[in-house]
XYZ file of C-alpha atoms in Angstrom:
651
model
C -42.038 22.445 71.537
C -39.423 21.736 74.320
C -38.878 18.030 74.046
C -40.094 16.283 71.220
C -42.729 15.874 68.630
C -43.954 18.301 65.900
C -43.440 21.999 65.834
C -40.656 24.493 64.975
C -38.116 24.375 67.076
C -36.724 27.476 69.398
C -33.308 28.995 68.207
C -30.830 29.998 70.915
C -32.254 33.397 71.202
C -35.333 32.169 73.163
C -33.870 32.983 76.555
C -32.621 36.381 75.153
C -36.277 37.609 73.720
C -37.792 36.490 77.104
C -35.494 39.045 78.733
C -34.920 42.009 76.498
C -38.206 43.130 75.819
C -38.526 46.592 76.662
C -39.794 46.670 79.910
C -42.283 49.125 81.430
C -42.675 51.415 85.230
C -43.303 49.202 88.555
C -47.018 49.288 89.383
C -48.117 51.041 91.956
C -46.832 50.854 95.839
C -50.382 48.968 96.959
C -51.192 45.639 95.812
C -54.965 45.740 98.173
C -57.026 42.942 97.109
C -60.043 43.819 94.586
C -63.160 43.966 96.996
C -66.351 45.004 95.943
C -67.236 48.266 98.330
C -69.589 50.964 98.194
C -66.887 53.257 95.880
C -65.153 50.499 94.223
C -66.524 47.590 91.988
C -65.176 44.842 90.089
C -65.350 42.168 87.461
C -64.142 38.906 86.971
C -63.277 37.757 83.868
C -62.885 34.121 84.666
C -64.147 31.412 81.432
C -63.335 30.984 77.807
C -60.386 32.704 76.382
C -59.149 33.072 72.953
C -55.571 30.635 73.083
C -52.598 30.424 70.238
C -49.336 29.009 71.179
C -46.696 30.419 68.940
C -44.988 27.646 66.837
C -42.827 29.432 64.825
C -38.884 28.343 64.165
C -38.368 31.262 66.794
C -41.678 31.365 68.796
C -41.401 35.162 67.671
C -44.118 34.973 65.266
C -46.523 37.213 67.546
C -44.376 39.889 68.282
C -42.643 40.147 64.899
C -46.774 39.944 63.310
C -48.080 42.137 65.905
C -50.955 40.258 67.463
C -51.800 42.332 69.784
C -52.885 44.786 67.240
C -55.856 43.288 66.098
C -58.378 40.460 67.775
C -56.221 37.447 67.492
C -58.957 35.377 65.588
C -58.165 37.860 62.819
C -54.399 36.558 62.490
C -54.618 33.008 62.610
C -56.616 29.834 64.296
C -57.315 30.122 68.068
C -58.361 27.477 70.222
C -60.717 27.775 73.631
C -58.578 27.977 76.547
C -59.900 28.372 80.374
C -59.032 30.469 82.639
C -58.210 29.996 85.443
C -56.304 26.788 84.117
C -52.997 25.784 82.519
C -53.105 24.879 79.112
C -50.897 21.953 79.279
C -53.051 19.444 80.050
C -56.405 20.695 78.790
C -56.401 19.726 74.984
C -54.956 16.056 73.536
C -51.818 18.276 70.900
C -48.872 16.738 72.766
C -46.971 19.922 71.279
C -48.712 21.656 74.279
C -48.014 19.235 77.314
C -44.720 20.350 77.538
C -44.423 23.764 75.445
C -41.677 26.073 76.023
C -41.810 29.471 74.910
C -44.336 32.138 74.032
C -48.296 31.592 73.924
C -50.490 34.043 73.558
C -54.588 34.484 75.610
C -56.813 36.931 74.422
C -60.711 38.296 75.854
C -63.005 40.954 74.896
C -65.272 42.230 77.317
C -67.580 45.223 77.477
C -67.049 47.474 80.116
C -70.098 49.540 81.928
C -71.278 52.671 80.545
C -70.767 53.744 84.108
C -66.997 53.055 84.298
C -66.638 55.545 81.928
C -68.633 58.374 82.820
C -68.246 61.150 85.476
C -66.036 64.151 86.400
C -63.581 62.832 86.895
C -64.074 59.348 85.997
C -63.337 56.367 87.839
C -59.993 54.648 87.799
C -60.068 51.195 85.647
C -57.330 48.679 86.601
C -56.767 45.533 85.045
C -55.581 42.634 87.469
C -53.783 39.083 87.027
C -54.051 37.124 90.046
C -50.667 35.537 88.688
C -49.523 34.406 85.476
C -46.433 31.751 84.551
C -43.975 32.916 84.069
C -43.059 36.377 82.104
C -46.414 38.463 81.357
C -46.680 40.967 78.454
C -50.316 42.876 78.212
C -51.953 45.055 75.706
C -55.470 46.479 76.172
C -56.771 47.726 72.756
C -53.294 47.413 71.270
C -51.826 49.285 73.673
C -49.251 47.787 75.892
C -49.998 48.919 79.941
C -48.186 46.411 81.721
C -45.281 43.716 81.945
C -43.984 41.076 84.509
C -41.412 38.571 85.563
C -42.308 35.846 87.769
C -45.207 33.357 87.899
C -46.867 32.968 91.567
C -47.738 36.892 92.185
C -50.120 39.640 91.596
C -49.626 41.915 88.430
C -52.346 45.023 87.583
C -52.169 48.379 85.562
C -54.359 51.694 85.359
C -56.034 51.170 82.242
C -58.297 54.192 82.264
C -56.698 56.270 79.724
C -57.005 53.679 77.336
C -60.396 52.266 77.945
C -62.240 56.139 78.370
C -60.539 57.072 75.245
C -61.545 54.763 73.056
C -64.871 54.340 71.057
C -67.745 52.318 72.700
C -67.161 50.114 75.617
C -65.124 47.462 74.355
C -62.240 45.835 76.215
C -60.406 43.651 74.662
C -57.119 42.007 76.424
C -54.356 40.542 74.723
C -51.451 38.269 76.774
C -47.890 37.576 75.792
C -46.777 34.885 77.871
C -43.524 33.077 78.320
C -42.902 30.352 80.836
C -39.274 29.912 79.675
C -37.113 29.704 83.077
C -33.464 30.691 82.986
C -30.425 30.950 85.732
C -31.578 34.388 87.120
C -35.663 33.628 87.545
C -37.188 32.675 90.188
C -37.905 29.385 90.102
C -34.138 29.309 87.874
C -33.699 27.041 85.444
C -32.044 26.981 82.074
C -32.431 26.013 78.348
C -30.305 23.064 77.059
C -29.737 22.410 73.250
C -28.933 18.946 71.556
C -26.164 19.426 69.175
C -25.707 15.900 68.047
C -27.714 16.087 64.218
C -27.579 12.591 64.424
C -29.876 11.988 67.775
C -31.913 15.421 67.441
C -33.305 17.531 65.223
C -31.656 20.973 64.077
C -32.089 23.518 67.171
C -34.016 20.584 69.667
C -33.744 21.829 72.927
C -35.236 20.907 76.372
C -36.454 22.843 79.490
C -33.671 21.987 82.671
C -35.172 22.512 85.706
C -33.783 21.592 89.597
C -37.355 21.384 91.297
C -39.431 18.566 91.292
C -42.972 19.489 90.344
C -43.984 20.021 86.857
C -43.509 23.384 85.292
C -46.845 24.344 84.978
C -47.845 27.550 82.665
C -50.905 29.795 82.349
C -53.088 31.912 83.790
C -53.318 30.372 86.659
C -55.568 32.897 89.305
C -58.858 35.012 88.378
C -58.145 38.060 85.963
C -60.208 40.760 86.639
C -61.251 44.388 86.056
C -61.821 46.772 88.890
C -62.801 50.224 89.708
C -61.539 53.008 92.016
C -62.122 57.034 92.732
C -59.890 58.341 90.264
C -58.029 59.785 94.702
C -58.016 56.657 96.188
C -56.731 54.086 99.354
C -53.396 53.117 97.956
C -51.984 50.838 100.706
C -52.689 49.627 104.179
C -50.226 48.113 106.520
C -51.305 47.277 109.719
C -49.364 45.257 112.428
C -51.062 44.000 116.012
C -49.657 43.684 119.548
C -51.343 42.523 122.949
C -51.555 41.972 126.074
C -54.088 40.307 128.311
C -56.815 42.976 128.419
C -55.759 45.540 125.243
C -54.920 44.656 121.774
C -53.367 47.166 119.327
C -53.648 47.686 115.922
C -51.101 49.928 114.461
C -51.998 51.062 110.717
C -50.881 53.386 108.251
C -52.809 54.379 105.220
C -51.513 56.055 101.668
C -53.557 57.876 99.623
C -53.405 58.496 95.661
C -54.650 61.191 93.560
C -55.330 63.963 95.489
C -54.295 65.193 99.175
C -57.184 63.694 101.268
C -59.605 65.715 102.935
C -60.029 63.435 105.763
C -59.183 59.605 106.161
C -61.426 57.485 108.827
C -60.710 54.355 110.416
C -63.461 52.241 112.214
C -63.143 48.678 113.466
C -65.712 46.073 113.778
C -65.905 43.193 115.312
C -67.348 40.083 114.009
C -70.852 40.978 114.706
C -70.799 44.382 113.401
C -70.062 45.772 116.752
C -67.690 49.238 116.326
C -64.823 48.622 118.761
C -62.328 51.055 118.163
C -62.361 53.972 115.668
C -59.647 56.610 114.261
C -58.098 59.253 112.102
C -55.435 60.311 110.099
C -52.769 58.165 107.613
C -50.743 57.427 110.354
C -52.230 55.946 113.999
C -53.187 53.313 116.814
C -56.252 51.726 117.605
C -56.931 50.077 121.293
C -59.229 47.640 121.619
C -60.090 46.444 124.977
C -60.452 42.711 125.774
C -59.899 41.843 122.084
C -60.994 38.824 120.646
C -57.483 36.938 119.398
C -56.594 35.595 116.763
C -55.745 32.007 117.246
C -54.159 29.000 115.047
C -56.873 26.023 114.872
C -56.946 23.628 117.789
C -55.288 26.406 119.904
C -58.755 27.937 120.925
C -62.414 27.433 120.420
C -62.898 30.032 118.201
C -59.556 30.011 115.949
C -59.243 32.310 113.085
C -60.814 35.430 114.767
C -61.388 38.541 112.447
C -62.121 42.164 112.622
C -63.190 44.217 109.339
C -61.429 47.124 109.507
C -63.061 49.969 107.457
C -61.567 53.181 106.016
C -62.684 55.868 104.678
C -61.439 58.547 102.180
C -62.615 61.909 100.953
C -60.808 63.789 99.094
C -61.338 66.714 96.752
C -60.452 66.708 93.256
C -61.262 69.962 90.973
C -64.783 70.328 91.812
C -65.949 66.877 92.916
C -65.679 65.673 96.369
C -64.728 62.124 95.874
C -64.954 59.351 98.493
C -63.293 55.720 98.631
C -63.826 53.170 101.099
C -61.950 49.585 101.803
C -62.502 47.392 104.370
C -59.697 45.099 105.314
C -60.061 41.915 107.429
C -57.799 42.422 110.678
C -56.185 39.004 113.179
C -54.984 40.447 116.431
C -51.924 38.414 117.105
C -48.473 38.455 118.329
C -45.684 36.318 117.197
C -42.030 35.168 118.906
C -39.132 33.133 118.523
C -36.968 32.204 121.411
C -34.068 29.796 120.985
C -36.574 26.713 121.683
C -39.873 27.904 121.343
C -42.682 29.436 118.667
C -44.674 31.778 120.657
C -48.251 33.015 119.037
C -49.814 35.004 121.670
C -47.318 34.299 124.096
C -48.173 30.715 124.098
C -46.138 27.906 122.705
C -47.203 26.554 119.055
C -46.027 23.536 117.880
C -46.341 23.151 113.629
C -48.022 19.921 112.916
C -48.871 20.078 109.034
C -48.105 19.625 105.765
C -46.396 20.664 102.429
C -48.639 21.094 99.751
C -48.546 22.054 95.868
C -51.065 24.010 94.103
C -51.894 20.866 92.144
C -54.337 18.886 90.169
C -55.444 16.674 87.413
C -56.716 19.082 84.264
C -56.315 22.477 85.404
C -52.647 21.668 86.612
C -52.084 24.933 88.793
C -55.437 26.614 87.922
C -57.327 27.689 90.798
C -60.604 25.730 91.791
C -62.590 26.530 94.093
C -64.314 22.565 94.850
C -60.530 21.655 95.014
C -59.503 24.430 97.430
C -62.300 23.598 100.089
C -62.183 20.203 99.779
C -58.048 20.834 100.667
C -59.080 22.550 103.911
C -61.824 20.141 104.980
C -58.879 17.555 104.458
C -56.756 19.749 106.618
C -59.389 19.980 109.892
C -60.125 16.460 109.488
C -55.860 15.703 109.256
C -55.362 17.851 112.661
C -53.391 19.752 110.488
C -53.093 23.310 111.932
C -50.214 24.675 109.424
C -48.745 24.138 105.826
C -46.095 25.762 104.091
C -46.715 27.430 100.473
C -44.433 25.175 98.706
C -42.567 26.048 97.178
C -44.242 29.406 95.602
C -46.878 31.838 97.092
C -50.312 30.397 96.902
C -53.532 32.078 95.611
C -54.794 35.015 97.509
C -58.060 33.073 97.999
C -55.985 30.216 99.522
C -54.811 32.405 101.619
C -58.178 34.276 102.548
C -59.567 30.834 104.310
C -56.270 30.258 106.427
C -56.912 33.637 107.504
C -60.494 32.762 108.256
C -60.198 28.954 109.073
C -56.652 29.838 111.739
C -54.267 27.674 109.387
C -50.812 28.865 110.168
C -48.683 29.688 106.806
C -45.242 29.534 106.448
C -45.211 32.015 103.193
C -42.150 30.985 100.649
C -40.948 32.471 97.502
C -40.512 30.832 94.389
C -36.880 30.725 95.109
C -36.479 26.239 95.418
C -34.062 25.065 92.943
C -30.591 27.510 93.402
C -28.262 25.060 92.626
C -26.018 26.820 90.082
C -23.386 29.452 90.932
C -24.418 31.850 88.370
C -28.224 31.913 90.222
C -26.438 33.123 93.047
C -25.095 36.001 91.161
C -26.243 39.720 91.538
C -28.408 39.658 88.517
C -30.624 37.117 90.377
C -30.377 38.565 93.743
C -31.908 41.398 92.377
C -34.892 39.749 91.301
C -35.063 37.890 94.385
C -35.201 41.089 96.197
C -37.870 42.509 94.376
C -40.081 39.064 94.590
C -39.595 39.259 98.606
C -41.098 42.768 97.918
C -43.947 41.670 95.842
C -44.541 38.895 98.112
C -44.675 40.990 101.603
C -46.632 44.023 99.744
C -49.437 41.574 99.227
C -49.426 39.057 102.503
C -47.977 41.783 105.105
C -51.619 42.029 106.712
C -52.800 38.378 107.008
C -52.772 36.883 110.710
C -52.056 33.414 109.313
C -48.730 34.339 107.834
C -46.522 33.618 110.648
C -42.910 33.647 108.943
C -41.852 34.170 105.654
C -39.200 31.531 103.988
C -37.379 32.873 101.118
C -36.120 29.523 99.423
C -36.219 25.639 99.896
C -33.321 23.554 99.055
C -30.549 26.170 97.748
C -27.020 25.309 97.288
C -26.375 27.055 100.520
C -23.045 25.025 100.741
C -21.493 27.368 98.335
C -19.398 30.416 99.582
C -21.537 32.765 97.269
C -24.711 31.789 99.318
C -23.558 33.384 102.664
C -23.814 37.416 100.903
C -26.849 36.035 99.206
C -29.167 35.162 101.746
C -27.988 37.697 104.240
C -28.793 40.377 101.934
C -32.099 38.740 100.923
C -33.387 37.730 104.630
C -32.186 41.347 105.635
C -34.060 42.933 102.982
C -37.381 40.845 104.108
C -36.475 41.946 107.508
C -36.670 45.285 106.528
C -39.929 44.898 104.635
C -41.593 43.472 107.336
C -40.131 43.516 111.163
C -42.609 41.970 112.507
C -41.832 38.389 111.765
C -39.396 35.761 111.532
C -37.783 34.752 108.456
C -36.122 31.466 107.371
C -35.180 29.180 104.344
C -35.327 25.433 103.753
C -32.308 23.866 103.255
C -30.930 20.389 102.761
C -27.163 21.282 103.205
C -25.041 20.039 105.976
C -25.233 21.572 109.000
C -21.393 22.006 109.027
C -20.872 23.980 105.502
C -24.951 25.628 104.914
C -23.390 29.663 104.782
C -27.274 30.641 104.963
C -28.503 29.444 108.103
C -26.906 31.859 110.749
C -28.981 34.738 109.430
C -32.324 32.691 110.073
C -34.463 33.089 113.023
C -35.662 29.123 112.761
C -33.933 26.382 111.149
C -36.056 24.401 108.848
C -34.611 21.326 107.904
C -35.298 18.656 105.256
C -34.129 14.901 105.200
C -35.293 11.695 103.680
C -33.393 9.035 105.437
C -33.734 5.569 104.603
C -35.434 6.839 101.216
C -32.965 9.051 99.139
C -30.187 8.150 101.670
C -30.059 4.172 102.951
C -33.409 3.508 100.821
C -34.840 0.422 102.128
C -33.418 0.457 105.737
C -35.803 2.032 108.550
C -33.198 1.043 111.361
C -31.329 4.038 110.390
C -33.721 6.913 111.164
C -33.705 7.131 114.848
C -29.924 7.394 115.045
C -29.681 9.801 111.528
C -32.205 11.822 112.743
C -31.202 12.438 116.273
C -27.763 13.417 115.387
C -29.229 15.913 112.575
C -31.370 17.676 115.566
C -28.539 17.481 117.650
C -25.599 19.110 115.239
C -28.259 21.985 114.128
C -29.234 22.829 117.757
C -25.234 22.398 118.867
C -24.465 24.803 116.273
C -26.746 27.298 115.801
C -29.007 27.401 119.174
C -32.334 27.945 117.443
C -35.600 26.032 117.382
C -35.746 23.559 114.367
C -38.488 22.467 112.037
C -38.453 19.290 110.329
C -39.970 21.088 107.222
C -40.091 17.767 104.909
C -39.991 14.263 105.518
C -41.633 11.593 103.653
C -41.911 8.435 101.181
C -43.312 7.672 98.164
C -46.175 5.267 98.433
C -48.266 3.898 95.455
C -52.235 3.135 96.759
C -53.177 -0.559 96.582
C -49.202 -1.530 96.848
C -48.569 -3.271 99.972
C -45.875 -5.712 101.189
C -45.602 -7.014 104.886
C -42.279 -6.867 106.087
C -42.868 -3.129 104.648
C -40.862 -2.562 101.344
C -40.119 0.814 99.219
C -43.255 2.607 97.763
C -45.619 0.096 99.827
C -48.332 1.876 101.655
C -47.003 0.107 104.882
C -43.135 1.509 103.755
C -44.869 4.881 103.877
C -46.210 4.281 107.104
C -42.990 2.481 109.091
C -40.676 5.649 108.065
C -43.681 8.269 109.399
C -43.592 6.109 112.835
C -39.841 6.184 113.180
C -39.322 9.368 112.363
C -42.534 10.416 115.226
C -40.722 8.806 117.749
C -37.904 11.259 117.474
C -40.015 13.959 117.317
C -41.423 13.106 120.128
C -38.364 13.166 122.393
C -36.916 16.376 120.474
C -40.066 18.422 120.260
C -39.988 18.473 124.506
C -36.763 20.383 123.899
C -36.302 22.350 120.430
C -37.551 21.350 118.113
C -41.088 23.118 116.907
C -42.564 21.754 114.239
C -43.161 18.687 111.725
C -44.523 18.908 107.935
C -44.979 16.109 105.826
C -43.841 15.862 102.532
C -46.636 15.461 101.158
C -50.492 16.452 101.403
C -51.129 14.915 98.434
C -49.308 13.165 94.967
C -48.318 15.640 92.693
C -47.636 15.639 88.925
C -43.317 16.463 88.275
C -41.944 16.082 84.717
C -41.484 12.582 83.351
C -38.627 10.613 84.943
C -37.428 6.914 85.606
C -37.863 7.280 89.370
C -41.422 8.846 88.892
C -44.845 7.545 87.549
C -47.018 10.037 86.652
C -46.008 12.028 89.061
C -44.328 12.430 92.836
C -46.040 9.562 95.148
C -45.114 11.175 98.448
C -48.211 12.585 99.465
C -50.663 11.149 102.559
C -53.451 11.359 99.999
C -53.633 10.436 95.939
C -53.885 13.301 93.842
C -57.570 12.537 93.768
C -57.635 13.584 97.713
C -58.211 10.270 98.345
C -56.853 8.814 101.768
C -53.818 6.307 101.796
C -53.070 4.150 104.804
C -50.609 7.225 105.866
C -53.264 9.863 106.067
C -54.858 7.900 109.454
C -51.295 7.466 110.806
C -50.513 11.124 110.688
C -54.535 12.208 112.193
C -54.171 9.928 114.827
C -50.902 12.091 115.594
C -52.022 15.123 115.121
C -55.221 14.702 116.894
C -52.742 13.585 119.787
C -50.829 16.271 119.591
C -53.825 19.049 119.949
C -55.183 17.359 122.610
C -51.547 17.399 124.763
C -50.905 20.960 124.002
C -54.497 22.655 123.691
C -56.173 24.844 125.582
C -59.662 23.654 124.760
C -61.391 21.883 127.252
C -60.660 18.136 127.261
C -61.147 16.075 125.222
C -60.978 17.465 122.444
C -61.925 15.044 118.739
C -62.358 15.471 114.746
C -65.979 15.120 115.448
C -66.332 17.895 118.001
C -64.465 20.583 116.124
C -65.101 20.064 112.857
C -67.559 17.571 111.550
C-alpha cells in the first residue's frame, strides 16, 4: 500500500527488485499486429482473470514463494479481476486504489489440438497489448518474456513450451510492477516518511510529476496467436505522390527459413488489384491513387488499401506458406518554416488532447467508450488529437487510420523534471521506447509526427545532449516524418527545441499564470508566438490550452472553474489564433477532450476539470464553443464543396 491504510508496508528495496530481476533477450524485430489470415489465427483472451496483489512487508512474497510455479489459487486467495481493466478502481479494498508494488494476474486456457500438431508445427506467441508498468511472464512455470514500460506491445514464442507439455493446457502467470522511478518512462520516484511519530515504520508514497492518475494493469487485449513456424517478420512501407502516381515503397523480412518466393499484391478498397510485386525489397506504382486524406480535407478521408503478402518458404520437407495483409494510406507529409503540408496541401491541426480514461476500468480499453470518443470527435470538427501523453491502443489507432484523424504519436516521456532522469541510464530507455514505439506505428497514414516528451525540464543544460540524441535516433528510425516535443520552458533557455522540426507549445495564461484575469491573454499570447517564431523560424502549435470548468457552475461576469470562465479564456485565446494561424502558426489542441481522474490533490476534485466534455462524455457549454470553431475552420480551408456541416458529413 503506497499511501495509507492497511497492508505491509514496502522496504527501501522496492525500487531495487523492480529493476534487478534478471532480465531476458529483446523480442523479435516485428511487432505486426495479430490478424486473423488464411495461415495465421488467433485468440483473445479478454474476461475473468485470476488477481492477488502481493501484501507482504516487501511485496516479494510471490517471487520469494514461487507463484508462478503452480496455479495461483493453489498458494493463497485470488480475487476476479478483468481484463482489459485496471484493478484500482474495480473492487471497494482501498489497499488497491492506490497500490504500489507487485500484483500478480493469472489465466488458463486450452489451446487447439491443431496448434500443436504438424511437421513442423505452428509458431505459438503470446501477446500483451500493454501492461503498467514492468511485466514478468511465465507460461507453465516457465518464464518466456519480460518488459519495462506500460503503454506498448510485449509478445514471446511460446511454442516450445506449450508443444512440449502434456495436454493442451495454457496457463499464464503475470508479475507486474507499476512502481515508477527516475529512469522510467513516465519517471517518477519512491519517497519514504521517516518521522515514527506521523507514519508508520517503512510508509512510503508514490511521487510522480504528471498529472493523471497512475493507472496499473492490463490495460489492452492479451492474446494468443499462431504463425508458420518461416514466417512475415516485419513490414515497413513508406508512400510518396504526385498528381497521377502514388508509390508505395515496402520491404519485407522473413523468419525461419530462406523464402522461396515473397508476393506483394495491392487492393483497393473494393477488392480491385492495383498494383502487384516481388521480392523483400521493392516499389509499387499505382496510377491515379486514391489518397489518403485527414477528415474534412476531402470527401472520402481516411482512404485505405489492403496490401497482401505472401510467403512460401520451404522448411525440411514441408512447403510452408504465410500470408498478412496490411492496411496501406497513400500520403505525403512536409514541414516548411510556416506551413504543415499533407499531400502538398496546407493542414491546419484543430483538435484535442485526450487521455485513455474512464470511470471503472481506469485505462482499460472499451470498445463502447472508444467509438463513442470518435463520434464525439466528427461531431467536435475535430480532425487531430495528440496521444497524451503515452501511445494509445493499437485499436485506437486502427479507426484514426480508417476514420482520417491525424495523430501526433508521443512517448510516455511527460514528467522529466529531475536531473538524474536526464541521465544516460534513462536516455537509454528512452531510446529503446522511441524504438518500440516506431516498430509498431511506422505504417499508419494517420501518424503524422512523432513527439517524444511533453513538458520536460528542457531549461536544464543536460536536456540539450538529451533530446538531440533522442529526436536523432527517431529520425533515424523513421525519416519520413517530423519529430517534436512539448514543452513549457521559456523560449529563451528550452536547450531542446532547435532540434525539432515544429514547435509545440503549451501555456495556461490567466489560469496557472494571472488566474482570474482574461485581459492578459491577447498580449501573453502574442508575444509567446512572436519570441518562438523570432527565434527559431518554425511553424508553432499551441499543443495545450485550457481551464478547468465544473458542469452546472456558472457565474456571469465569468469567474474561475465556471463553465462561462471556461468559455471566455477559449474565445480570447481564438482570437489570437486567428491572426497568427494566417502566418505560422499550424495548429490548436485543447486541453482537454474530456475530465480526467489525477491523484488526489487540494487543487483537484476527483479529478482534472479541464476537459470540453465530463468524464461521462457529456457536453459542457465549451464543447459548442470549440464545434462552432472548428466547423468554421473546415469550411475556410476545405476542399469539399461548400458548405460543408456536422449534419452532412457525419450524422
Amino acid at each position: 500500500l503506497a499511501a495509507s491504510g492497511g497492508g505491509g508496508a514496502a522496504p527501501r528495496t522496492l525500487p531495487v527488485l523492480l529493476l534487478l530481476l534478471p532480465g531476458l533477450a529483446a523480442g523479435p524485430a516485428g511487432m505486426l499486429q495479430p490478424r486473423d489470415t488464411p495461415s495465421r489465427e488467433r485468440k483473445e483472451l479478454g474476461g475473468l482473470w485470476s488477481f492477488r496483489a502481493d501484501l507482504s512487508p516487501g511485496r516479494d512474497a510471490g517471487f520469494a514463494q514461487r507463484w508462478y510455479r503452480r496455479p495461483l489459487r493453489q498458494t493463497g486467495p485470488v480475487i476476479d479481476m478483468p481484463v482489459p481493466a485496471s484493478f484500482n478502481d474495480i473492487t471497494q479494498d482501498p489497499r488497491l486504489e492506490n497500490y504500489i508494488g507487485w500484483v500478480w494476474y493469472e489465466k488458463e486456457v486450452l489451446l487447439p489440438e491443431r496448434w500443436l500438431q504438424g511437421e513442423p508445427a505452428p509458431r505459438v506467441v503470446l501477446r500483451f497489448g500493454s501492461a503498467h508498468y514492468y511485466s514478468i511472464v511465465w507460461v507453465n512455470g516457465v518464464q518466456v518474456v519480460e518488459h519495462e514500460g506500460g503503454h506498448l506491445p510485449f509478445e514471446a514464442d511460446i511454442s516450445s513450451v506449450v508443444q512440449g507439455s502434456p495436454g493442451t493446457l495454457c496457463r499464464i502467470t503475470v508479475a507486474l510492477n507499476n512502481t515508477l522511478t527516475p529512469h522510467t518512462l513516465p519517471p517518477g520516484s519512491i519517497q519514504y516518511m521517516t518521522d515514527k511519530s506521523r507514519y508508520p515504520k517503512n510508509y512510503f508514497v508514490q511521487n510522480i510529476r504528471f498529472d493523471f492518475f497512475n493507472y496499473a494493469g492490463i490495460h489492452r487485449p492479451v492474446v494468443l496467436y499462431t504463425t508458420p513456424a518461416a514466417y512475415i517478420d516485419d513490414i515497413t512501407v513508406t508512400t510518396t505522390s504526385s498528381d497521377s502516381v502514388g508509390m508505395v515503397q515496402y520491404q519485407v523480412s522473413v523468419v525461419g527459413s530462406t523464402a522461396n518466393s515473397l508476393s506483394l499484391s495491392l487492393r483497393d478498397q473494393e477488392g480491385k488489384m492495383v498494383a502487384t510485386g516481388d521480392g523483400p525489397v521493392g516499389e509499387l506504382k499505382v496510377l491515379n491513387p486514391n489518397l489518403w486524406w485527414p477528415y474534412l480535407m476531402h470527401e472520402n478521408p481516411g482512404y485505405l488499401y489492403s496490401l497482401e503478402v505472401q510467403m512460401q518458404a520451404q522448411v525440411g520437407r514441408a512447403l510452408l506458406e504465410d500470408v498478412y495483409t496490411l492496411p496501406v494510406g497513400i500520403r505525403t507529409v512536409h514541414v516548411t518554416s510556416t506551413q504543415f503540408l499533407i499531400n502538398g496541401k496546407p493542414f491546419y491541426f484543430h483538435g484535442v488532447n485526450k487521455h485513455e480514461d474512464a470511470d471503472i476500468r481506469g485505462k482499460g480499453l472499451d470498445w463502447p467508450l472508444i467509438v463513442k470518443d470518435f463520434n464525439l470527435l466528427r461531431w467536435l470538427g475535430a480532425n487531430s488529437f495528440r496521444t497524451s501523453h503515452y501511445p494509445y491502443a493499437e485499436e485506437i489507432m486502427d479507426l484514426c487510420d480508417a476514420y482520417g484523424i491525424v495523430v501526433i504519436d508521443e512517448s510516455p516521456g511527460v514528467g522529466i523534471k529531475l536531473p538524474e532522469s536526464f541521465g544516460n541510464k534513462s536516455l537509454q530507455h528512452h531510446l529503446a521506447v522511441m524504438e518500440e514505439l516506431v516498430r509498431r506505428d511506422k505504417n499508419r497514414p494517420s501518424v503524422v509526427m512523432w513527439s517524444v516528451a511533453n513538458e520536460p525540464a528542457s531549461e536544464l543544460p543536460p536536456a540539450a545532449h538529451y533530446f538531440k540524441t533522442v529526436i536523432a535516433h527517431t529520425k533515424a528510425l523513421d525519416p519520413s516524418r517530423p519529430v517534436t516535443f512539448v514543452t513549457d520552458a521559456n523560449y529563451a533557455l528550452d536547450h531542446g527545441a532547435p532540434y525539432v522540426d515544429v514547435i509545440c507549445v503549451n501555456s495556461y495564461f490567466s489560469w496557472y499564470h494571472d488566474p482570474g484575469h482574461l485581459e492578459v491573454i491577447p498580449l501573453q499570447l502574442t508575444a509567446q508566438f512572436e519570441n518562438w517564431y523570432k527565434t527559431y523560424q518554425k511553424p508553432i502549435i499551441q499543443s495545450e490550452y485550457g481551464a478547468d470548468s465544473v458542469p452546472g457552475l456558472h457565474s456571469d461576469p465569468p469567474m474561475m472553474f465556471t463553465e462561462e470562465y471556461q468559455q471566455a479564456m477559449l474565445r480570447e485565446y481564438h482570437s489570437v489564433f486567428d491572426k497568427k494561424r494566417k502566418e505560422y502558426v499550424i495548429g490548436e489542441l485543447i486541453w482537454n477532450f474530456a475530465d480526467f481522474m489525477t491523484n488526489q490533490g487540494t487543487t483537484r476534485v476527483l479529478g482534472n476539470k479541464k476537459g470540453i466534455f465530463t468524464r461521462q462524455r457529456q457536453p459542457k457549454a465549451a464543447a459548442f464553443v470549440l464545434r462552432d470553431r472548428y466547423w468554421k475552420i473546415a469550411n475556410e480551408s476545405s476542399c469539399l464543396p461548400p458548405v460543408i456541416t456536422s449534419h452532412s458529413l457525419f450524422l
